[in-house]
Amino acid sequence: MFCYQCQEAAKGKGCLIRGVCGKTEKVANLQDLMIYTLKGIAILQQKGLEKGIRFPKANHFMLNGLFMTITNTNFNESDFIKKIKEALSLREEIKEQLIGAGIELGKLDDASTFTIETDSEIYAKAESNEVGILATENEDVRSLRELITYGLKGMAAYAEHALALGKENDDIYDFMVKALATTLNDTLSVEDLIALTMETGKFGVETMALLDAANTGAYGNPEITEVNIGTRNNPAILISGHDLKDLEELLEQTKDTGVDVYTHGEMLPAHYYPFFKKYPHFVGNYGNAWWKQNEEFESFNGPILFTTNCIIPPKESYADRVYTTGATGYPGFKHIEERKDDKPKDFSQIIEHAKKLPAPKEIEKGKIVGGFAHAQVLALADKIVEAVKSGAIKKFFVMAGCDGRMKSRSYYTEFAKKLPKDTVILTAGCAKYRYNKLNLGDINGIPRVLDAGQCNDSYSLAVIALKLKEVFQLNDINELPIVYNIAWYEQKAVIVLLALLYLGVKNIHLGPTLPAFLSPNVAKVLVENFGITGIGTVDEDLEKFLG
Ligand code: SF4
Ligand code: SF3
């Protein structure tokens, strides 16, 4: 195996034996084969697209297949084997359709033609040299191909959430197909791949806008909300991940059952949506970011439902209480099947399970405040502009992104604590857990930590920045008093980063370490054209950013 897609890549280079995330060598190889197969399908889809033929089933399959390979999403060999088999039969279906439409298939690469009969052949193919990341020998080409692929993974996750709410966009699918197919094209130059990387950012913005429209269309605009972090005395279910449709169905099915529902990690921002406030048994948020799940799931006592990443290998004490759905999976966890014929998912076994278990153990008390997505912040625009003009707010710090277990991430807590009182943090994603319980106070009633929501709601932060640029009549988004100090971990953060670059944001600080998949030359392009840098010590950085 060779994997270097996340911030925890072993020794800052790549995982070779077993992932730091817990991914086994076999799963890593199967994920590579999954991606390779999707690329082979994309090459065929592109032949159809050139003649105006789309393949909706393949588009949906692509979203789910990419999503399954995001860090901490799926650790199940059997899920990948099943999916790869489905991919191969889908691939042959597409070929038949193309031939039926009179389209010449021409000479096809291995990714579009290889065949497999048995599971052991799948394992053998997954291990073979032509399939993995290192199959691309040129380090810079490899780096750009992976950067684009990781961006597509993040895009796929967001597009799948939008799709669950009935929103999709063929332009996004067409781009994803083109980009996936292109990463196997050996005739492209480094310059071509850089252009494709920027285009990935453009479609990243479109996908986040689509998801924003889907979420706010279904559940209303997030609004200032106090979220309870204590517990009640009823049995309860903990829901984690990013999928709001799953949450809606779980809340409907737990209504009047005596079972409460709490959010964990990235599901916290669901509390900010007006729609979810109508459920009195939707009690609050339990715990912190994903990497604390070992201890927090243990003390929660009830069943846990994963709708997306981040899963970590469980402790035995709670493993039998964990359920997955959607793209997620883990050996031994029970899986809730997909919606069929427009019927909701069936969560009854989780609810029955919850009834037999004790209420959660309280681990903290109090409230956290959030709900500052674009509509809410723009409603406060006058107040914010006034505070900037009067000098009450000197600077904004965008500290969106991911949290993670690396010790060095304490940087973000210390940074938030040491920021002067006339600064405001704009956040989104699970990065917020490093400072959202610090009680950093407010400026003329505007809280000093404005949480827009999940990582995809970084889109809101971009909308806010563009609006402020307009209000202050600036020519360039970079003239705003905003510093970007972003934390990344997995591939959703990659698409957020590419989206910000596409929007013209410069001088982003990325930590706690720069991606292992950036070759020195690709890193140089990012530094020279966009001013991307890593982080230093808190004191050095504060001096630099405030100077
Ligand atoms: Fe290593 Fe991250 Fe890949 Fe897991 S996802 S194998 S931790 S690089
Ligand atoms: Fe967190 Fe996994 Fe990235 Fe959606 S839940 S931000 S790390």
XYZ file of C-alpha atoms and ligand atoms in Angstrom:
562
model
C 0.000 0.000 0.000
C 0.932 3.595 -0.424
C -1.398 6.323 0.803
C -0.627 9.970 1.446
C -4.044 11.546 1.089
C -4.530 12.943 4.591
C -2.694 15.166 7.030
C -1.617 12.217 9.167
C 0.351 10.440 6.411
C 3.098 8.517 8.255
C 6.269 10.561 8.817
C 4.743 13.320 6.683
C 5.392 11.139 3.631
C 2.873 8.328 3.327
C 1.522 5.201 4.998
C 3.170 2.014 3.765
C 2.122 -0.832 6.050
C -1.041 0.233 7.796
C -2.666 3.649 7.872
C -2.217 5.899 10.878
C -6.016 6.138 10.478
C -6.289 2.384 11.052
C -6.836 1.463 7.402
C -5.380 -1.953 6.597
C -3.121 -2.629 3.649
C -5.882 -4.651 1.977
C -8.448 -1.868 2.322
C -5.948 0.723 1.076
C -5.265 -1.363 -2.029
C -8.956 -1.971 -2.633
C -9.568 1.776 -2.382
C -6.908 2.320 -5.036
C -8.625 -0.223 -7.268
C -11.977 1.470 -6.626
C -10.566 4.797 -7.846
C -8.830 3.141 -10.800
C -12.089 1.473 -11.829
C -13.997 4.746 -11.524
C -11.421 6.376 -13.787
C -11.893 3.604 -16.343
C -15.650 4.198 -16.257
C -15.136 7.967 -16.559
C -13.112 7.466 -19.756
C -16.093 5.644 -21.274
C -18.587 8.203 -19.947
C -16.549 10.910 -21.591
C -16.936 9.217 -24.957
C -20.677 9.415 -24.418
C -20.537 13.035 -23.269
C -18.749 14.012 -26.461
C -21.894 12.876 -28.281
C -24.299 14.364 -25.750
C -25.048 11.112 -23.887
C -25.073 11.190 -20.082
C -25.123 8.268 -17.678
C -27.041 9.324 -14.545
C -26.631 5.958 -12.837
C -22.862 6.072 -13.361
C -22.741 9.642 -12.041
C -24.423 8.626 -8.799
C -22.218 5.566 -8.563
C -19.135 7.767 -8.997
C -20.178 10.005 -6.089
C -20.594 7.088 -3.723
C -17.457 5.272 -4.908
C -15.277 8.347 -4.421
C -16.881 9.144 -1.074
C -16.161 5.638 0.262
C -12.421 6.279 -0.162
C -12.305 9.501 1.882
C -10.198 9.136 5.019
C -12.082 7.507 7.909
C -15.174 6.724 5.859
C -15.071 3.019 5.071
C -12.774 0.329 6.479
C -14.705 -2.657 5.124
C -13.021 -4.934 2.595
C -16.333 -6.544 1.692
C -17.930 -3.174 0.864
C -15.163 -2.387 -1.595
C -15.246 -5.836 -3.173
C -18.975 -5.554 -3.713
C -18.647 -2.036 -5.080
C -15.834 -2.948 -7.481
C -17.897 -5.834 -8.853
C -20.835 -3.490 -9.358
C -18.491 -1.027 -11.043
C -17.320 -3.618 -13.526
C -20.815 -4.591 -14.544
C -21.788 -0.914 -14.807
C -18.720 -0.391 -16.989
C -19.847 -3.123 -19.385
C -23.388 -1.686 -19.444
C -21.979 1.666 -20.505
C -19.943 0.021 -23.246
C -23.061 -1.635 -24.597
C -24.905 1.666 -24.519
C -22.082 3.391 -26.359
C -21.900 0.687 -28.991
C -25.689 0.787 -29.302
C -25.445 4.513 -30.007
C -22.922 3.851 -32.761
C -19.977 5.249 -30.797
C -16.567 3.723 -31.545
C -14.858 2.566 -28.349
C -11.427 2.666 -30.003
C -8.353 1.463 -28.153
C -9.044 1.487 -24.427
C -6.673 1.499 -21.466
C -6.487 -1.261 -18.884
C -8.696 0.716 -16.455
C -11.574 0.463 -18.914
C -10.985 -3.135 -19.967
C -9.552 -5.287 -17.162
C -11.724 -8.178 -16.087
C -12.015 -10.023 -12.808
C -13.935 -13.140 -11.853
C -13.181 -13.926 -8.232
C -12.460 -12.088 -4.986
C -8.874 -13.295 -5.012
C -8.434 -11.775 -8.474
C -9.748 -8.499 -7.101
C -7.175 -8.571 -4.288
C -4.417 -9.411 -6.772
C -5.417 -6.596 -9.101
C -5.674 -4.170 -6.168
C -2.084 -4.972 -5.202
C -0.683 -4.720 -8.713
C 1.649 -1.939 -9.743
C -0.525 -0.326 -12.394
C -3.320 0.483 -9.946
C -1.869 2.495 -7.053
C -0.705 6.079 -6.670
C 2.916 5.185 -7.391
C 1.927 3.926 -10.857
C 2.515 7.536 -11.941
C 6.280 7.850 -11.980
C 6.757 11.576 -12.473
C 6.517 13.071 -9.003
C 4.911 16.337 -10.113
C 2.346 14.694 -12.367
C 1.536 12.276 -9.546
C 1.184 15.153 -7.099
C -1.243 17.056 -9.343
C -3.226 13.958 -10.271
C -3.696 13.170 -6.594
C -4.479 16.780 -5.673
C -7.248 16.743 -8.307
C -8.475 13.287 -7.248
C -8.664 14.321 -3.574
C -10.518 17.483 -4.560
C -12.966 15.272 -6.473
C -13.456 13.062 -3.419
C -14.467 16.070 -1.339
C -16.687 17.306 -4.162
C -18.315 13.871 -4.405
C -19.185 13.879 -0.713
C -20.842 17.287 -0.920
C -22.630 16.410 -4.166
C -23.959 13.228 -2.583
C -25.452 15.154 0.350
C -27.105 17.538 -2.110
C -28.403 14.583 -4.118
C -29.948 13.083 -0.982
C -32.022 16.283 -0.847
C -32.973 16.006 -4.511
C -30.504 18.567 -5.866
C -27.982 17.781 -8.596
C -26.216 19.530 -11.417
C -25.055 17.886 -14.650
C -22.265 20.431 -15.130
C -20.695 19.218 -11.901
C -20.973 15.572 -12.962
C -19.603 16.334 -16.439
C -16.619 18.059 -14.892
C -15.989 15.224 -12.450
C -16.084 12.706 -15.290
C -13.680 14.784 -17.359
C -11.309 15.314 -14.445
C -11.289 11.659 -13.397
C -10.663 10.508 -16.956
C -7.930 13.112 -17.375
C -5.938 11.835 -14.417
C -5.147 8.737 -16.519
C -4.181 10.734 -19.607
C -0.421 10.585 -20.107
C -0.304 13.256 -22.805
C -1.083 16.170 -20.471
C 1.594 18.588 -19.313
C 2.092 19.855 -15.783
C 0.584 23.174 -16.944
C -2.552 21.396 -18.179
C -2.894 19.681 -14.828
C -2.490 22.965 -12.941
C -5.292 24.424 -15.058
C -7.425 21.386 -14.240
C -6.646 21.864 -10.545
C -8.007 25.409 -10.719
C -11.083 24.177 -12.559
C -11.573 21.658 -9.759
C -11.711 24.634 -7.382
C -14.308 26.320 -9.584
C -16.545 23.260 -9.432
C -15.828 22.997 -5.736
C -17.490 26.400 -5.322
C -20.432 25.252 -7.456
C -20.846 22.055 -5.483
C -20.769 23.828 -2.134
C -23.271 26.369 -3.475
C -25.492 23.485 -4.600
C -25.318 21.840 -1.198
C -25.953 25.167 0.512
C -29.073 25.627 -1.627
C -30.156 22.044 -0.892
C -29.658 22.396 2.870
C -31.212 25.835 3.247
C -34.003 24.945 0.799
C -34.949 21.918 2.887
C -34.225 23.154 6.385
C -34.190 26.981 6.267
C -31.295 29.366 6.815
C -29.099 28.682 9.858
C -29.728 31.244 12.585
C -28.032 32.219 15.853
C -28.597 29.275 18.171
C -27.515 28.178 21.620
C -26.809 24.470 21.591
C -27.038 22.528 24.835
C -23.969 20.402 25.580
C -25.401 18.710 28.670
C -27.619 15.628 28.772
C -31.076 14.463 29.903
C -32.167 11.213 31.513
C -33.677 9.399 28.529
C -32.075 6.675 26.446
C -30.565 8.260 23.360
C -28.971 7.926 19.930
C -25.860 9.828 18.912
C -25.662 10.833 15.234
C -22.392 11.800 13.628
C -21.183 12.850 10.189
C -22.519 15.395 7.724
C -25.733 14.015 6.204
C -28.760 16.122 7.180
C -31.290 13.933 5.339
C -30.310 10.985 7.534
C -30.775 13.191 10.586
C -34.219 14.300 9.423
C -35.356 10.708 8.991
C -33.914 9.647 12.330
C -35.676 12.522 14.115
C -38.988 11.649 12.458
C -38.674 7.993 13.440
C -37.632 8.684 17.047
C -40.515 11.114 17.605
C -42.617 10.091 20.656
C -40.563 6.944 21.277
C -38.952 8.239 24.478
C -35.545 8.110 22.756
C -33.560 11.356 22.539
C -31.170 12.316 19.737
C -27.816 14.094 20.189
C -25.277 15.221 17.593
C -21.560 14.463 17.583
C -18.712 16.131 15.681
C -19.721 17.566 12.321
C -23.451 17.054 12.951
C -23.473 19.868 15.550
C -24.464 22.593 13.015
C -27.774 20.789 12.336
C -29.029 22.534 15.491
C -28.680 25.897 13.721
C -31.352 25.094 11.104
C -34.903 26.238 11.936
C -36.397 22.967 10.669
C -34.706 20.773 13.257
C -35.813 22.964 16.160
C -39.301 21.532 16.025
C -38.138 18.240 17.532
C -38.196 18.474 21.354
C -36.195 15.232 21.634
C -33.321 16.712 19.599
C -31.492 17.537 22.793
C -28.075 18.916 21.979
C -24.494 18.112 21.082
C -22.477 15.496 22.931
C -18.703 15.745 23.030
C -16.227 17.099 20.561
C -14.539 16.411 17.244
C -14.283 12.932 15.693
C -10.952 11.915 17.191
C -12.356 11.929 20.733
C -14.937 9.264 19.874
C -13.207 6.439 21.746
C -13.902 8.008 25.126
C -17.083 9.873 24.220
C -18.851 6.925 22.606
C -18.047 4.849 25.640
C -19.685 7.306 28.025
C -22.614 8.043 25.720
C -24.071 4.611 26.555
C -26.518 4.515 23.622
C -26.188 3.551 19.966
C -24.212 5.704 17.544
C -25.044 6.291 13.890
C -22.344 7.290 11.404
C -23.694 9.022 8.327
C -20.223 9.924 6.957
C -16.604 10.169 8.073
C -14.792 10.296 10.493
C -14.809 6.783 11.985
C -11.885 5.593 14.087
C -11.218 1.968 15.025
C -13.578 1.370 17.978
C -12.973 0.146 21.485
C -14.601 -3.148 22.278
C -16.676 -1.476 24.971
C -18.957 0.212 22.436
C -18.304 -1.483 19.074
C -21.595 -3.404 19.209
C -23.503 -0.120 19.542
C -22.256 1.454 16.313
C -24.235 1.636 13.073
C -23.156 2.965 9.702
C -25.101 4.140 6.687
C -24.378 5.675 3.278
C -20.732 5.469 2.208
C -19.497 4.489 5.668
C -18.566 1.046 6.899
C -16.445 -0.755 9.462
C -15.995 -4.491 10.048
C -18.540 -5.614 12.634
C -20.655 -2.440 12.611
C -24.270 -2.909 11.550
C -25.194 -1.117 8.325
C -28.487 0.639 7.599
C -29.483 0.151 3.977
C -30.110 2.900 1.446
C -33.469 4.493 0.656
C -35.474 2.623 -1.928
C -38.424 3.848 -3.993
C -38.448 7.200 -2.179
C -39.050 5.505 1.175
C -36.967 6.712 4.143
C -34.146 4.622 5.602
C -35.316 2.244 8.301
C -33.736 3.168 11.651
C -36.038 0.981 13.752
C -33.304 -1.413 14.917
C -31.221 1.492 16.262
C -34.251 2.882 18.081
C -35.072 -0.509 19.631
C -31.414 -0.873 20.591
C -31.440 2.553 22.277
C -34.481 1.669 24.393
C -32.534 -1.142 26.054
C -29.595 1.049 27.043
C -29.027 3.612 29.805
C -29.129 7.378 29.246
C -25.884 9.153 28.336
C -23.446 10.035 31.075
C -23.087 13.801 31.277
C -19.539 14.903 30.455
C -20.051 18.649 30.410
C -22.728 21.281 30.944
C -23.549 24.541 29.271
C -24.114 25.877 25.802
C -22.250 26.743 22.646
C -23.398 29.362 20.175
C -23.394 29.019 16.384
C -25.468 29.528 13.274
C -23.470 32.235 11.507
C -23.860 31.075 7.932
C -24.157 33.717 5.218
C -27.814 34.718 5.700
C -27.404 35.274 9.453
C -24.125 37.171 9.080
C -25.530 39.318 6.285
C -28.500 40.102 8.510
C -25.944 41.465 10.981
C -23.925 43.166 8.220
C -24.704 46.729 9.365
C -23.501 45.972 12.862
C -20.365 44.245 11.593
C -19.503 46.999 9.102
C -20.022 49.582 11.829
C -17.708 47.649 14.168
C -15.038 47.478 11.473
C -15.371 51.184 10.643
C -15.197 52.211 14.280
C -12.146 49.989 14.833
C -13.949 47.763 17.347
C -13.155 44.847 15.032
C -9.623 45.083 13.643
C -9.327 41.742 11.912
C -11.125 38.551 11.037
C -9.407 35.176 11.183
C -10.854 32.415 9.041
C -9.973 29.281 11.000
C -12.184 26.792 9.179
C -11.327 23.195 8.361
C -10.729 19.939 10.163
C -9.664 18.881 13.608
C -7.398 15.903 14.200
C -5.574 14.044 16.926
C -2.051 15.344 16.289
C -0.629 17.035 19.391
C 0.553 19.988 17.330
C -3.081 20.970 16.782
C -3.092 22.544 20.239
C -1.620 25.435 18.208
C -5.164 26.371 17.200
C -6.453 26.542 20.783
C -3.512 28.633 21.872
C -3.804 30.836 18.800
C -7.510 31.485 19.479
C -6.789 32.243 23.147
C -4.014 34.688 22.339
C -5.827 36.603 19.616
C -6.451 40.209 20.703
C -9.983 41.049 21.877
C -10.658 43.170 18.785
C -10.512 40.197 16.442
C -13.205 37.768 15.315
C -12.802 34.117 14.304
C -14.849 32.869 11.364
C -15.069 29.103 11.425
C -16.663 26.055 9.811
C -15.900 22.336 9.971
C -14.769 20.334 12.957
C -11.697 22.576 13.413
C -13.931 24.704 15.667
C -13.776 22.245 18.552
C -10.285 23.519 19.299
C -11.758 26.830 20.557
C -15.563 26.880 20.504
C -15.886 26.253 24.225
C -13.370 28.893 25.330
C -15.923 31.660 25.951
C -13.968 34.251 24.015
C -16.671 36.878 24.577
C -18.180 39.294 22.067
C -17.641 42.647 20.402
C -20.698 44.907 20.700
C -22.877 41.816 20.827
C -21.104 40.039 17.948
C -19.601 36.781 19.298
C -15.849 36.475 18.745
C -16.270 32.984 17.297
C -18.740 32.921 14.414
C -19.458 29.317 13.441
C -20.970 29.000 9.963
C -21.484 25.244 10.197
C -19.947 22.136 8.639
C -16.797 22.126 6.499
C -18.890 22.614 3.348
C -20.287 25.781 4.947
C -16.870 27.323 4.344
C -18.816 28.373 1.269
C -20.700 30.748 3.590
C -17.421 32.284 4.709
C -16.542 32.965 1.063
C -19.977 34.541 0.453
C -19.455 36.725 3.528
C -15.999 37.808 2.345
C -17.311 38.659 -1.123
C -20.132 40.676 0.438
C -17.742 42.606 2.684
C -15.574 43.346 -0.349
C -18.638 44.866 -2.012
C -19.676 46.857 1.058
C -16.187 48.300 1.519
C -15.937 48.900 -2.243
C -12.673 47.032 -2.612
C -11.279 45.696 -5.881
C -9.752 42.597 -4.444
C -10.936 40.130 -1.820
C -7.374 40.157 -0.421
C -7.669 43.813 0.610
C -10.121 42.823 3.355
C -8.836 42.620 6.939
C -9.127 38.818 6.843
C -6.351 36.335 7.622
C -6.818 32.707 6.558
C -5.355 30.264 9.064
C -6.881 26.969 8.015
C -6.508 23.489 9.491
C -6.875 20.497 7.215
C -7.101 16.769 7.687
C -8.972 14.917 4.954
C -10.050 15.411 1.351
C -13.075 17.616 1.993
C -10.626 20.221 3.204
C -8.796 19.797 -0.105
C -11.857 20.849 -2.100
C -12.484 23.737 0.310
C -8.899 24.894 -0.212
C -9.104 24.616 -4.011
C -12.405 26.540 -3.914
C -10.804 29.386 -1.952
C -7.880 29.514 -4.399
C -10.310 29.656 -7.293
C -12.089 32.596 -5.615
C -8.786 34.436 -5.571
C -7.962 34.149 -1.866
C -4.230 34.565 -1.365
C -1.774 33.945 1.484
C -3.650 31.067 3.106
C -1.809 29.502 6.030
C -2.333 25.771 6.073
C -1.592 23.555 9.045
C -0.701 21.819 11.143
C 1.540 20.403 8.350
C 1.514 20.838 4.592
C 0.122 17.936 2.520
C 2.538 15.077 1.852
C 1.085 14.791 -1.646
C 2.473 18.167 -2.714
C 5.759 17.577 -4.516
C 8.374 20.304 -3.994
C 7.622 21.746 -7.449
C 3.854 21.745 -6.980
C 4.277 23.290 -3.541
C 6.438 25.961 -5.178
C 3.673 26.801 -7.672
C 1.221 27.184 -4.788
C 3.633 29.387 -2.860
C 4.548 31.576 -5.813
C 1.065 32.033 -7.258
C -1.078 31.952 -4.152
C 1.230 32.674 -1.245
C 0.243 29.435 0.525
C 2.415 28.774 3.560
C 2.455 26.552 6.602
C 2.235 27.717 10.180
C 4.960 28.626 12.655
C 4.692 29.064 16.406
C 1.655 30.878 17.774
C 3.684 33.914 18.810
C 5.546 34.208 15.508
C 2.335 33.864 13.557
C 0.417 36.356 15.665
C 3.156 38.894 15.155
C 3.165 38.246 11.423
C -0.621 38.338 11.015
C -1.228 41.357 13.196
C 1.790 43.338 12.089
Fe -2.334 7.201 6.083
Fe -4.127 9.171 5.944
Fe -3.968 7.371 4.002
Fe -4.968 6.718 6.430
S -5.838 8.158 4.909
S -3.529 5.528 5.188
S -3.607 7.953 7.746
S -2.413 8.876 4.563
Fe -13.976 16.838 10.332
Fe -13.534 14.296 9.618
Fe -12.657 17.167 8.123
Fe -16.200 18.083 7.728
S -15.320 15.124 10.478
S -14.339 18.414 8.714
S -12.081 15.870 9.696
